[in-house]
Amino acid sequence: MRTAVVLFTRDLRVHDQPALATACATAEQVVPLFVLDPRLAGRSANRDRFLHQSLADLRATLRGLGGDLLIRRGDPVAETIRLAREVDADGVAISADVSHYARHRQRRLSDECERHRIAYRAFPGLTVVHPGALTPTNGDHYKVFTPYFRAWAGADWRAESAGPARIRLPGGPAVGRLPALPDGESPQAAAGGETAGRRRLHDWLGDLDRYGSSRLDRYGDSHDDLAGDATSRLSPYLRFGCLSPLEVATAAGDGAGPFVRQLCWRDFHYQVANAFPDLATTAYRRGAAEQWRYDADALDAWQTGRTGVPIVDAGMRQLQAQGWMHNRARLITAGYLTKELGLDWRDGLGWFDRWLLDGDLPNNSGNWQWVAGTGNDTRPYRGFNPLRQAHRFDPAGEYVRRWVPELAGVAGAAVHEPWRLPLAVRAGLDYPPPLSDR
Ligand code: FAD
């Protein structure tokens, strides 16, 4: 092949990037391209900022390899074809994604390539195992996690692709400017980019404590400890493809251990979304009873972390401060919204989507539906008790005091139940009574 255009989407890396690696191995010249698509911008200021940071980092890395990242704005299909014709490309490569929008984009791109006699190829790379690659004997996708995990852990994973040693760009096309870095909404949001993601991965795998064990080694015991904050925080980098999930799973090297099992949850929701692309809007489980309340005040209290239930409010405040929330807190806040307040999971999903750096359709929707009982949970009607969760996963109340400064002066586990404090103490706290008792 003479010249290939690689259209980046949310695979913003050079390590183990099959579309880029194959283009570099088979074409004399390669044109890395990103198209700023106005239809995707503006849903989350946090993610817009993370994306731009990731693009700047990718551009710097590609320049270091002798190439560049070309930036265009508009419809990705029209812009890719325009550039492909300008450089007389004979191939276009992309990483395959699962949402309605992405699949429509892929279909259109494939059709346009065919029309212009350009070879089109979609590559794996957004998950460890490609969605749809594993199917049960009686269906087109796995509906239950455990059998999927068994098949996933036992499957032959694709070989990792080597990063390109050098990229040869054709002369001619303008590289295009990256617009100024947009403001995010969360003051403590992590910064995007493959470089930052690899640093975090390295720390996560490599940082040994004085007993010679890494944070990964302790993950099984510590990942639910809210105050310990002992999870990898790799999710935003996986969301934007700054890290290859396959590389993370392989590098973790704990086979079917607890950390890799969590990565499998990610793949699980992708294969569900691949088979059921309406996951963000429609109950996945057929016959799920959906009788939600719509209460703007209650929703507002939940969103702003003023429900009067400290463990819920702590999670919601962390979300706004960091654009990220601990998984246990996500379970608690989502469970509270849907099972305690009885509000529609779609309203919770939308709020998470606005703030989360890692927010994406398969994982956000799959997890919301799981919690709400409309999704893949095999026990959809299980009860939910935020107080019990609080005492179990934040036994000393540290997580709550960290995120709810109004309660910083309340010692120990008493912070979880401010309504039990003596009246005089309670009166001095600028903190509301529990919403569900109002
Ligand atoms: P770690 O504990 O270090 O786990 C490693 C990786 O495994 C994560 O980075 C993530 O990619 C994956 N993972 C872990 N738990 C899950 C899970 N339950 N489902 C899918 N993948 C998982 N995750 C997202 O990536 N995007 C979302 O939009 C998202 N929305 C969620 C909404 C709700 C209501 C809930 C309950 C969970 C949601 N999750 C989502 C899953 C999970 O909370 C985050 O992936 C995790 O907290 C990220 O932190 P970490 O990287 O430190 O995770």
CSV table of C-alpha atoms and ligand atoms in Angstrom, one decimal, residues 204 219 223 231-236 238 259 262-263 265-266 269 324-327 330-331 334 352 356 358-360 363-364 367-368 371, ligand 1:
chain,number,residue,atom,x,y,z
A,204,TRP,CA,0.1,1.1,39.6
A,219,TYR,CA,-6.2,-4.7,45.1
A,223,HIS,CA,-10.6,-2.0,46.1
A,231,THR,CA,-8.0,1.5,42.8
A,232,SER,CA,-5.9,2.2,39.7
A,233,ARG,CA,-7.8,5.2,38.4
A,234,LEU,CA,-6.9,4.1,34.9
A,235,SER,CA,-10.5,4.3,33.7
A,236,PRO,CA,-10.3,7.7,31.9
A,238,LEU,CA,-9.0,3.4,29.0
A,259,PHE,CA,-8.1,-6.6,38.9
A,262,GLN,CA,-12.7,-5.8,36.7
A,263,LEU,CA,-11.3,-5.2,33.2
A,265,TRP,CA,-16.5,-6.2,33.4
A,266,ARG,CA,-15.6,-3.4,31.0
A,269,HIS,CA,-20.6,-4.2,29.0
A,324,TRP,CA,-14.4,10.6,38.8
A,325,MET,CA,-16.0,8.6,41.6
A,326,HIS,CA,-14.9,5.5,43.5
A,327,ASN,CA,-16.7,2.4,42.2
A,330,ARG,CA,-21.0,4.9,42.3
A,331,LEU,CA,-22.9,1.8,43.4
A,334,ALA,CA,-26.8,5.0,42.0
A,352,PHE,CA,-22.8,10.9,35.5
A,356,LEU,CA,-17.2,11.5,34.4
A,358,ASP,CA,-14.4,7.9,32.0
A,359,GLY,CA,-18.1,8.3,31.0
A,360,ASP,CA,-18.9,6.1,28.1
A,363,ASN,CA,-20.0,1.2,31.0
A,364,ASN,CA,-22.1,4.0,32.2
A,367,ASN,CA,-23.7,-0.2,35.3
A,368,TRP,CA,-26.7,2.1,35.8
A,371,VAL,CA,-27.9,-1.1,39.7
B,1,FAD,P1,-10.2,-0.2,39.0
B,1,FAD,O1,-11.0,-0.7,40.2
B,1,FAD,O2,-8.8,0.1,39.1
B,1,FAD,O3,-10.6,-1.2,37.8
B,1,FAD,C1,-9.7,-1.3,36.7
B,1,FAD,C2,-10.6,-1.1,35.4
B,1,FAD,O4,-11.6,-2.0,35.3
B,1,FAD,C3,-11.3,0.3,35.4
B,1,FAD,O5,-10.4,1.3,35.0
B,1,FAD,C4,-12.4,0.0,34.4
B,1,FAD,O6,-12.0,0.1,33.1
B,1,FAD,C5,-12.7,-1.5,34.7
B,1,FAD,N1,-13.8,-1.6,35.6
B,1,FAD,C6,-13.8,-1.6,37.0
B,1,FAD,N2,-15.1,-1.8,37.4
B,1,FAD,C7,-15.9,-1.8,36.4
B,1,FAD,C8,-17.3,-2.0,36.2
B,1,FAD,N3,-18.1,-2.1,37.3
B,1,FAD,N4,-17.8,-1.9,35.0
B,1,FAD,C9,-17.0,-1.8,33.9
B,1,FAD,N5,-15.7,-1.7,34.0
B,1,FAD,C10,-15.1,-1.7,35.2
B,1,FAD,N6,-16.7,2.8,34.3
B,1,FAD,C11,-16.3,3.4,33.2
B,1,FAD,O7,-15.2,3.2,32.7
B,1,FAD,N7,-17.1,4.4,32.6
B,1,FAD,C12,-18.4,4.7,33.1
B,1,FAD,O8,-19.1,5.5,32.5
B,1,FAD,C13,-18.8,4.0,34.3
B,1,FAD,N8,-20.0,4.4,34.9
B,1,FAD,C14,-20.4,3.7,36.0
B,1,FAD,C15,-21.7,4.0,36.6
B,1,FAD,C16,-22.1,3.3,37.7
B,1,FAD,C17,-23.5,3.6,38.2
B,1,FAD,C18,-21.3,2.4,38.3
B,1,FAD,C19,-21.8,1.6,39.5
B,1,FAD,C20,-20.1,2.0,37.8
B,1,FAD,C21,-19.6,2.7,36.6
B,1,FAD,N9,-18.3,2.4,36.0
B,1,FAD,C22,-17.9,3.1,34.9
B,1,FAD,C23,-17.5,1.3,36.5
B,1,FAD,C24,-16.5,1.6,37.6
B,1,FAD,O9,-17.1,2.4,38.7
B,1,FAD,C25,-15.3,2.4,37.1
B,1,FAD,O10,-14.8,1.7,35.9
B,1,FAD,C26,-14.2,2.4,38.1
B,1,FAD,O11,-14.6,3.0,39.3
B,1,FAD,C27,-13.0,3.2,37.6
B,1,FAD,O12,-12.0,3.4,38.5
B,1,FAD,P2,-10.6,2.6,38.4
B,1,FAD,O13,-10.0,2.8,37.1
B,1,FAD,O14,-9.8,3.0,39.6
B,1,FAD,O15,-11.0,1.1,38.6
